[in-house]
Coordinates of C-alpha atoms and ligand atoms in Angstrom, one line a residue:
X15 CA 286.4 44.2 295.0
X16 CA 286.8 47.6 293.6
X17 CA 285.2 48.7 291.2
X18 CA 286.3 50.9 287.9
X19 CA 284.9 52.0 284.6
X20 CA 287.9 51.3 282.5
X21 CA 291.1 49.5 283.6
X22 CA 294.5 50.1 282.2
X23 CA 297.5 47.5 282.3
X24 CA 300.8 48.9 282.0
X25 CA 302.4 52.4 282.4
X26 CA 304.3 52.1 279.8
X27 CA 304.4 53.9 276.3
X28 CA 301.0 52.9 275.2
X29 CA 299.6 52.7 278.5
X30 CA 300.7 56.5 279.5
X31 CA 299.6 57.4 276.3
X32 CA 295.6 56.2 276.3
X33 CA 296.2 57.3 280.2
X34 CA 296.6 60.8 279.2
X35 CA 294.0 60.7 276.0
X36 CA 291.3 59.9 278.3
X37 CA 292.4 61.7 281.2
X38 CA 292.5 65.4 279.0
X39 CA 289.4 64.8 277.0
X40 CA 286.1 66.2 279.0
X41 CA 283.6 63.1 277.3
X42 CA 285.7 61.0 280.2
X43 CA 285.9 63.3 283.1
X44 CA 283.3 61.4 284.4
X45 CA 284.6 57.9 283.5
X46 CA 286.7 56.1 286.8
X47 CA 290.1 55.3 285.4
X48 CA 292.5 52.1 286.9
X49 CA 296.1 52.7 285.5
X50 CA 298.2 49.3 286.6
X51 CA 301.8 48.6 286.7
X52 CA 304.3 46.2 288.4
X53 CA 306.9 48.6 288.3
X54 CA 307.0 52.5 289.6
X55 CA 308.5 53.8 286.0
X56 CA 311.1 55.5 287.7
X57 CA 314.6 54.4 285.5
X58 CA 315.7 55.3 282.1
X59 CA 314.8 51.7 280.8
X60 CA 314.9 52.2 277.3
X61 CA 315.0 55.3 274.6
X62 CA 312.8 56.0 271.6
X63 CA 314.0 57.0 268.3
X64 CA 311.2 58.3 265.7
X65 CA 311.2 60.6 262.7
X66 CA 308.5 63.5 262.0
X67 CA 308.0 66.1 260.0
X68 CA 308.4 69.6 261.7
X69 CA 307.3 70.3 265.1
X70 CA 305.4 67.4 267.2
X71 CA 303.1 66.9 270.6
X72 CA 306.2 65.2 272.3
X73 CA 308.6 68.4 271.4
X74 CA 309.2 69.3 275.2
X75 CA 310.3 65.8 276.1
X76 CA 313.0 65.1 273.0
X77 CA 316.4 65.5 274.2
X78 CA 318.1 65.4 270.4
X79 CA 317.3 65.8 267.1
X80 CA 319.1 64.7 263.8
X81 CA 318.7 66.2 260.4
X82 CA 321.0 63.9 258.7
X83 CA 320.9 60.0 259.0
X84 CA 324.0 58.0 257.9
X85 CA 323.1 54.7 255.7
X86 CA 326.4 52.1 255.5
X87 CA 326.2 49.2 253.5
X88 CA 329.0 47.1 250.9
X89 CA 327.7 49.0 247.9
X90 CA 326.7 52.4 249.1
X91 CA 327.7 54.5 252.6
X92 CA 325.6 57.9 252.7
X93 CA 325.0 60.5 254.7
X94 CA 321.4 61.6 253.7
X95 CA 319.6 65.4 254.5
X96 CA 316.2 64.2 255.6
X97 CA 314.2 67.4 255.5
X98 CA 311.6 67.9 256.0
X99 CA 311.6 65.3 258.5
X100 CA 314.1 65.3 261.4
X101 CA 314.8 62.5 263.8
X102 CA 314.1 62.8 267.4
X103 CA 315.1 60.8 270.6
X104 CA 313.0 60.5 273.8
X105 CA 314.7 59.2 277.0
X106 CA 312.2 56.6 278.6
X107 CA 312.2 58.5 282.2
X108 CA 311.6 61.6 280.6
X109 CA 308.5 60.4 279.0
X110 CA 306.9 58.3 282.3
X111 CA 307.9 61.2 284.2
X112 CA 306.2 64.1 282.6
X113 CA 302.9 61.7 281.6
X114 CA 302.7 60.3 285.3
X115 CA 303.2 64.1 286.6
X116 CA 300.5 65.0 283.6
X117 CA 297.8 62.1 285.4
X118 CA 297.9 64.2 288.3
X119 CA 295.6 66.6 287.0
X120 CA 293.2 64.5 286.2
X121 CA 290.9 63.0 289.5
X122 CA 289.5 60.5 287.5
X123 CA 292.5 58.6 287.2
X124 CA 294.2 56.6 289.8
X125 CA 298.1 54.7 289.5
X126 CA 298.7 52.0 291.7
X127 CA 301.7 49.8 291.6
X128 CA 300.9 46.5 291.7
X129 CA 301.5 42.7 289.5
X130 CA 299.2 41.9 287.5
X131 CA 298.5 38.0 287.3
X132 CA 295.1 37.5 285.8
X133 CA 291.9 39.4 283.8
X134 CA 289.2 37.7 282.5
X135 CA 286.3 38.9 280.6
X136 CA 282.6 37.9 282.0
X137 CA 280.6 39.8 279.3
X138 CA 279.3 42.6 281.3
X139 CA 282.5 42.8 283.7
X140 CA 286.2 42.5 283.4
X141 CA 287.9 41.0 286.4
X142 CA 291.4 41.8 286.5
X143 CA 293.8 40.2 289.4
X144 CA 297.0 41.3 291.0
X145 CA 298.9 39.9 293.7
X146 CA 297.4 42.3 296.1
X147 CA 293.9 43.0 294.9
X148 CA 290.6 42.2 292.7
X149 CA 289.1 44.8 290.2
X150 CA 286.7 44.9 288.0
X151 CA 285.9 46.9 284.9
X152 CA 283.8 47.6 282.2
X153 CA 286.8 47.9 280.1
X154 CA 290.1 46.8 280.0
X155 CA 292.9 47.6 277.9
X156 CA 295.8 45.7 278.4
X157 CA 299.7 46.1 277.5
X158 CA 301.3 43.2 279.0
X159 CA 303.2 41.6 276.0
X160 CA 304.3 38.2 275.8
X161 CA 306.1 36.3 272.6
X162 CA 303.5 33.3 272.9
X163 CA 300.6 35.6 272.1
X164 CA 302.3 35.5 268.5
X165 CA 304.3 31.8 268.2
X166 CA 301.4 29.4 268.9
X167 CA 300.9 29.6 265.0
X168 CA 302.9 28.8 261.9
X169 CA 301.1 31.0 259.3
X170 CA 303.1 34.3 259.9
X171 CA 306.8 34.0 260.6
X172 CA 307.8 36.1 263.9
X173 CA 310.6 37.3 264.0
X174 CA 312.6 39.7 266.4
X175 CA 314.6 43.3 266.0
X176 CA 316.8 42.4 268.9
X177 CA 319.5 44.3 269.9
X178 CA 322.0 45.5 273.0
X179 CA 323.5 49.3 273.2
X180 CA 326.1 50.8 275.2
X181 CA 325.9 54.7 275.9
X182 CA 329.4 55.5 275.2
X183 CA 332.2 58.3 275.9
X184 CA 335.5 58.2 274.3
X185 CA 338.2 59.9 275.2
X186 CA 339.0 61.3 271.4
X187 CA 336.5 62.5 269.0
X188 CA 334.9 59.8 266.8
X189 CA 331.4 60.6 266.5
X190 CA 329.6 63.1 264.0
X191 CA 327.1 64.8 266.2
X192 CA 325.1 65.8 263.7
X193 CA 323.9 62.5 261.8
X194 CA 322.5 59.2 263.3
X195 CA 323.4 56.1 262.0
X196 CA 320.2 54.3 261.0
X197 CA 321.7 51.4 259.3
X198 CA 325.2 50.6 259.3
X199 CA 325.6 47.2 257.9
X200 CA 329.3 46.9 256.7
X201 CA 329.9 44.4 259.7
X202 CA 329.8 40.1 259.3
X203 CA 326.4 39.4 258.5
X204 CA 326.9 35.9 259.6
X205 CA 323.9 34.6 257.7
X206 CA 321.5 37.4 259.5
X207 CA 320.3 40.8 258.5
X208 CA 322.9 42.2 261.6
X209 CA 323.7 46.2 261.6
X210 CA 324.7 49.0 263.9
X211 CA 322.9 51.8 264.9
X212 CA 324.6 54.8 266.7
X213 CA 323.1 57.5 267.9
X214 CA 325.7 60.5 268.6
X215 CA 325.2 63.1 271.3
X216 CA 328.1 64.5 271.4
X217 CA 331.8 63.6 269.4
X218 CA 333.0 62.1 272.4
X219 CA 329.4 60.9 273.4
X220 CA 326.5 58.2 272.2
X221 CA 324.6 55.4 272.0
X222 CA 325.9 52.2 270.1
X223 CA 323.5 49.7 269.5
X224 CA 324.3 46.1 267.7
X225 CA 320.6 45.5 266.2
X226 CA 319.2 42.3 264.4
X227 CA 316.0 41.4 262.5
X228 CA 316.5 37.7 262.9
X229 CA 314.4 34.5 264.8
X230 CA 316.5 34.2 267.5
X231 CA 318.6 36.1 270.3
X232 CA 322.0 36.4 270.4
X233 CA 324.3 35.4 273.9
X234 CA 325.3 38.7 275.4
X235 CA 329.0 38.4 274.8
X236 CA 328.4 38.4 270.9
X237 CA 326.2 41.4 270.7
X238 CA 329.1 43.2 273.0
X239 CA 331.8 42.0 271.3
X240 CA 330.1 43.6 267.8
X241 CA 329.8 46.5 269.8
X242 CA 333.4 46.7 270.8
X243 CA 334.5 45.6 267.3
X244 CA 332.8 48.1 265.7
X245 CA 334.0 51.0 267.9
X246 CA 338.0 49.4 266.9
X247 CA 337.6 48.8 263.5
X248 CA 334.3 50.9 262.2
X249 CA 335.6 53.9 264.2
X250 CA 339.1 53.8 265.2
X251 CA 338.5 53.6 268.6
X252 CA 339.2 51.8 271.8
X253 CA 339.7 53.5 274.3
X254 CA 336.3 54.5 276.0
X255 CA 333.7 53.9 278.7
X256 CA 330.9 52.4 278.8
X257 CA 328.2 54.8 280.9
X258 CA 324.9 52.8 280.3
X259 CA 323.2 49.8 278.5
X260 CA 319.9 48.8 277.3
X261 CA 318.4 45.6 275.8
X262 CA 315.7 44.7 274.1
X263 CA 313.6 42.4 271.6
X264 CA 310.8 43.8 269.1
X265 CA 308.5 41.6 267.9
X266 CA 308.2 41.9 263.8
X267 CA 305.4 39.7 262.7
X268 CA 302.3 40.4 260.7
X269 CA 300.6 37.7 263.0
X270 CA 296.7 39.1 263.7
X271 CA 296.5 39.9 267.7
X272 CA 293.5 41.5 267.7
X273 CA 292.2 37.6 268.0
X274 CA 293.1 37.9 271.6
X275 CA 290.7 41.2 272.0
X276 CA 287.1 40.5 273.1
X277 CA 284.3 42.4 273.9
X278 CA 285.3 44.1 276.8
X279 CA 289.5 43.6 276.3
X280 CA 291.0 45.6 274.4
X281 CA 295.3 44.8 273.9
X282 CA 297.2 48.0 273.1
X283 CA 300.6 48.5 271.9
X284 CA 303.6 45.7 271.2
X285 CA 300.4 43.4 273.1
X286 CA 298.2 45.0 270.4
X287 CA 299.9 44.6 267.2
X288 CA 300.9 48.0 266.5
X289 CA 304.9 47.7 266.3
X290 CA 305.2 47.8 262.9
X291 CA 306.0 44.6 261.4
X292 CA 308.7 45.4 259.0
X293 CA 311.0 47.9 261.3
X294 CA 309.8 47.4 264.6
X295 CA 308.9 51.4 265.5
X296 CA 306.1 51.4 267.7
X297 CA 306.2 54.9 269.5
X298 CA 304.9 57.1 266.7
X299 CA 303.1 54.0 265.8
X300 CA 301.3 54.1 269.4
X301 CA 300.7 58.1 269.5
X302 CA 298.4 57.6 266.3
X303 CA 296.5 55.0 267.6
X304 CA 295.8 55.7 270.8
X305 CA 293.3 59.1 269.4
X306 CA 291.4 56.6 267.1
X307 CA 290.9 54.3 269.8
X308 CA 289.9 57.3 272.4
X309 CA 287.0 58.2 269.4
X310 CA 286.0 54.7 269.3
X311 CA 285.6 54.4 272.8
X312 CA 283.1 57.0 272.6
X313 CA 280.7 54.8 270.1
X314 CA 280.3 52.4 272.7
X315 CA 280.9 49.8 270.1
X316 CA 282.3 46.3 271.2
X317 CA 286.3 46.8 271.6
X318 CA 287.1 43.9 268.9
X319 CA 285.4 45.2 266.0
X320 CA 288.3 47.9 265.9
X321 CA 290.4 47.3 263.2
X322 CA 293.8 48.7 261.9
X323 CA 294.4 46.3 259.4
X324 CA 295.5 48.0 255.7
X325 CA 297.4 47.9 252.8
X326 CA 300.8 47.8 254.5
X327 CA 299.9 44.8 256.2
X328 CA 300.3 42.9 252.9
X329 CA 303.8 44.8 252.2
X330 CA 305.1 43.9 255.9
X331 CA 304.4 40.5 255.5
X332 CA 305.8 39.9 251.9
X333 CA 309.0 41.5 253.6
X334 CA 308.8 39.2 256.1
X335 CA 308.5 36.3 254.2
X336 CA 311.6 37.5 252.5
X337 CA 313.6 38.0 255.6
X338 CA 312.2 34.5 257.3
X339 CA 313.5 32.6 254.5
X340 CA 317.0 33.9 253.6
X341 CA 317.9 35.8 256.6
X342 CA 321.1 36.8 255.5
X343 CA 319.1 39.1 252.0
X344 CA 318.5 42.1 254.3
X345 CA 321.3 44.2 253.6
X346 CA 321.0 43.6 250.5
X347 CA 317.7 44.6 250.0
X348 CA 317.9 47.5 252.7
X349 CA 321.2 48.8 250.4
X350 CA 319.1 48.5 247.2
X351 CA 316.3 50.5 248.5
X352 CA 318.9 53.6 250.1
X353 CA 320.3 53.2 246.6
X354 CA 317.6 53.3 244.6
X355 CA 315.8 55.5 246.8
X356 CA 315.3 58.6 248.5
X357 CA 314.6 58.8 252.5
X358 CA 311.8 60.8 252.6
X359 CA 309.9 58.3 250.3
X360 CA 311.0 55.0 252.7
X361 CA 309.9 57.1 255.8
X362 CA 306.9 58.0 254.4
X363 CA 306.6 54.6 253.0
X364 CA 307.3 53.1 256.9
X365 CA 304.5 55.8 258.1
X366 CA 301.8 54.2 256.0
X367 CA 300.9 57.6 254.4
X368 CA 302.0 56.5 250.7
X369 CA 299.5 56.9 247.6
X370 CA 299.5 53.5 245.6
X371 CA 302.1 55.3 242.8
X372 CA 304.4 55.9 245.6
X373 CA 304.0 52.1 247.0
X374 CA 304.7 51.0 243.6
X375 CA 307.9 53.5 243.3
X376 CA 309.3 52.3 246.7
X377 CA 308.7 48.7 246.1
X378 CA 310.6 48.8 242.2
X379 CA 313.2 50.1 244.3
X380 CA 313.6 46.9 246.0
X381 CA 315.1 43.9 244.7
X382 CA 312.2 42.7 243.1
X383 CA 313.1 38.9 242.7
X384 CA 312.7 37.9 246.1
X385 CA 309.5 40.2 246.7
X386 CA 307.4 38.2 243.5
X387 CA 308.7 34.7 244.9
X388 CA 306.8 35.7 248.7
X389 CA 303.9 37.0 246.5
X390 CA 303.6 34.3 244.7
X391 CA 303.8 32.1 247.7
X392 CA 301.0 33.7 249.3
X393 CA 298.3 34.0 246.8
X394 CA 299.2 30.7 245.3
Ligands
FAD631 C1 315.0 49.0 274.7 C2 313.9 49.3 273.7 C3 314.1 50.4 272.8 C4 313.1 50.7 271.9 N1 313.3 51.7 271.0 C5 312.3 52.0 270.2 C6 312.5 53.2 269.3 O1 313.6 53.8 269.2 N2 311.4 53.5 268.5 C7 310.2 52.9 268.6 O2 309.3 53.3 267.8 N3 310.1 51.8 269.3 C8 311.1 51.4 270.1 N4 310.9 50.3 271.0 C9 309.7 49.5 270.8 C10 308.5 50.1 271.6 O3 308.3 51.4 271.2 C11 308.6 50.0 273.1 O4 308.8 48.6 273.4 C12 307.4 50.6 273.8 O5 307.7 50.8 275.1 C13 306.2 49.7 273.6 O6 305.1 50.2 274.4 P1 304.1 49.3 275.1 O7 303.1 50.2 275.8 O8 303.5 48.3 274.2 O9 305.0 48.4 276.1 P2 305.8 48.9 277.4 O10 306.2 50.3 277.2 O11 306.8 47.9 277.6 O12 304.7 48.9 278.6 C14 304.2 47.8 279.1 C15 304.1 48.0 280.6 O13 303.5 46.9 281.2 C16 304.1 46.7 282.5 N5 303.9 45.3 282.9 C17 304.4 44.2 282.4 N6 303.9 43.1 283.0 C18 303.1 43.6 284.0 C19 302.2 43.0 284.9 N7 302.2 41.6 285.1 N8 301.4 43.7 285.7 C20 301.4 45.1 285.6 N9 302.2 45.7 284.7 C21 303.0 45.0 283.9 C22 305.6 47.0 282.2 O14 306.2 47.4 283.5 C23 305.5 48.2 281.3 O15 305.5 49.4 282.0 C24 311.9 49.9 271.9 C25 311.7 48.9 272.8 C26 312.7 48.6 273.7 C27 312.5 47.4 274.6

C-alpha cells in the first residue's frame, strides 16, 4: 500500500483547484500529494459561466467576456450594463489543461488515472481504494458527488438546475455578441421555473442552453425540442448547425453535507456543499473556498469542524422552499426582482457579500408573499 500525506479525489474544478493551492504554497512543499481521477480531463466537458468585478486569477483562461446580460420575462425584457462586473466564460479543457500543466511544477504532487471505489476513515489513516490500487492518507479530500448524499432526508427540498445546450452556428445573424442571456423566461413554463440561457460568441455563433430549477429531469427530446423552438420562434431562426452539446444537473439544496465529513475526510465542491443553493454557481463559489480551507489545513484542526455555514444559508433555503412548493412561481419572482432591482445588487446579493440593509433591499424586491409563508413555515 502506498502511502501519502494528503489524498485528493477528483480532477475536476474543485479538485484542480485545492491541487494547485497546496502545490504553490511553500508550508506544503513538504507535504506528499495523491491527485485521483477516473478520467484523463482531456475533453471540453462542460463550460463555466461566473461574474466578477474587474480583473480575476482565472483572466488567462476566459475565452469571453460580457458587459451586458439580457433578462426576458412576460412583464419586463432588458438588456442590463453590469459594470463594474463583467461576465466571463471558461471552457472546461482550458481550465484542466493549464492546472494539470501548472501540477507539473510542483514534485510533491502526483496524478494518476485510476476509479475510485472506496475510502474509509480509520482515525489516524484514510484508506482509499481504486480498482487498481490501495492508498492511504492522513487526509483526504474528496469530490466524488452523488444525489443520494443529499435525498436520504426530507427536511431540505433538493432540487436540480438541469439543463441541455447546443453550441450553435447559423447561417444568418441572430445573435447580439455583446450581451448574454441570463434568464430568458418568455417560453411555456409548463408548471416549472423553465428559461433559456444563450451565450453568444459570435452573431452567427453560441451556446443555447434550455435550463430548469425543478425536482426532476426532463427526456432529452423535450429539452431539444425547447432548444429548437426557441431558436424558430424566440430568434427567427432555423436554419443552423448544431457543433457541440453539453448536459448537466446542479444540485440546489440547502441540505447540510458537511455531516458526511469526518475527521480525516474532508468533501469539497458540488460533494461539499458549496454550489450555491439558490442558483447553482459553484466555480467562483469553489475558488473562494478552496484558500480558507488551504489556511485551515495549516491549524491542524480536525477537517469537520470547518464550517461555511452563514446568513445566506437561511435566504437559499426560504427560496427554496418557495420554489419546492409552487414550482411554476419562479419567473415570477425572478421578473419581480430584475424589475424591482438592479443587477449589481442581485450579484452581489448571490456572492454573499451583502450588508444586512442591502439583504433587506433585495429581498423587498421580491414578491414578499410567498417568502413570509416559507418563513413562517420554518420557524413555526
Ligand atoms: C455542464 C455543466 C456546466 C456547469 N456550468 C457552471 C457554470 O457556468 N458556473 C458555475 O459556477 N457552475 C457551473 N457548473 C457547476 C459546477 O461548477 C461544476 O459542476 C464543477 O465542475 C463542480 O466542481 P467539482 O469539483 O465539485 O466537480 P467536478 O468538476 O465534476 O469534479 C469531480 C471529478 O471527480 C471525478 N470522479 C468522479 N467519480 C470518480 C471516481 N469514482 N474516481 C475518481 N474520480 C472520479 C470526475 O471525473 C471529475 O473530474 C456546471 C456543471 C455542469 C455539469
Amino acid at each position: 500500500m502506498t502511502q501519502f500525506d494528503y489524498i485528493i479525489i477528483g480532477a475536476g474544478a474543485s479538485g484542480l483547484m485545492l491541487a494547485e493551492a497546496l502545490g504553490k504554497d511553500d508550508f506544503f512543499s513538504d507535504t506528499s500529494i495523491l491527485l485521483l481521477d477516473n478520467t484523463s480531463k482531456s475533453t471540453n466537458d462542460r463550460t463555466w459561466c461566473f461574474w466578477e468585478k474587474g480583473e480575476g486569477q482565472f483572466d488567462d483562461i476566459v475565452s469571453k467576456t460580457w458587459r451586458h446580460i439580457y433578462f426576458g420575462g412576460h412583464e419586463v425584457s432588458k438588456r442590463f450594463d453590469i459594470d463594474p462586473y463583467s461576465y466571463k466564460m471558461i471552457r472546461g479543457i482550458d481550465f484542466y489543461e493549464k492546472y494539470l500543466m501548472r501540477l507539473n511544477n510542483y514534485p510533491n504532487i502526483t496524478f494518476h488515472q485510476e476509479s475510485v471505489t472506496q475510502v474509509e476513515d480509520y482515525g489516524n489513516r484514510v484508506l482509499v481504494s481504486s480498482g487498481k490500487n490501495q492508498y492511504s492518507a492522513l487526509k483526504v479530500f474528496n469530490s466524488i458527488f452523488d444525489y443520494k448524499m443529499a435525498t436520504h432526508q426530507e427536511k431540505y427540498p433538493v432540487l436540480q438546475q438541469h439543463f441541455l445546450g447546443w453550441t450553435v452556428k447559423t447561417k444568418s445573424p441572430v445573435f447580439d455578441k455583446d450581451q448574454a442571456t441570463y434568464m430568458d423566461f418568455s417560453i411555456p413554463q409548463k408548471g416549472n421555473t423553465r428559461f433559456m440561457y444563450v451565450l453568444p460568441f459570435s452573431a452567427t455563433e453560441a451556446l443555447v442552453e434550455h435550463t430548469l430549477f425543478s425536482k426532476d429531469l426532463l427526456p432529452k427530446k423535450e429539452y431539444e425540442n425547447a432548444i429548437s423552438g426557441y431558436l424558430k420562434n424566440g430568434l427567427n431562426c432555423d436554419d443552423f448547425e448544431i457543433m457541440d452539446t453539453e448536459q448537466g444537473s446542479i444540485p440546489m439544496t440547502c441540505y447540510d453535507f458537511s455531516e458526511h465529513h469526518t475527521e480525516n475526510i474532508r468533501y469539497i465542491g458540488t460533494a461539499g456543499g458549496w454550489a450555491k443553493p439558490s442558483t447553482g454557481y459553484t466555480f467562483m463559489s469553489s475558488s473562494k473556498k478552496v484558500p480558507m480551507l488551504v489556511e485551515y489545513l495549516k491549524t491542524g484542526k480536525a477537517l469537520d469542524q470547518l464550517s461555511f455555514k452563514n446568513k445566506f444559508w437561511f435566504y437559499d433555503l426560504l427560496f427554496l422552499d418557495v420554489l419546492a412548493k409552487n414550482n411554476g412561481n419562479g419567473h415570477h419572482i425572478f421578473e419581480t426582482l430584475f424589475k424591482n432591482r438592479d443587477p449589481q445588487l442581485i450579484f452581489k446579493f448571490l456572492d454573499e457579500e451583502t450588508s444586512f440593509g442591502e439583504d433587506l433591499a433585495f429581498v423587498m424586491g421580491c414578491p414578499t408573499g410567498p417568502f413570509v409563508r416559507a418563513l413562517l413555515g420554518r420557524v413555526l
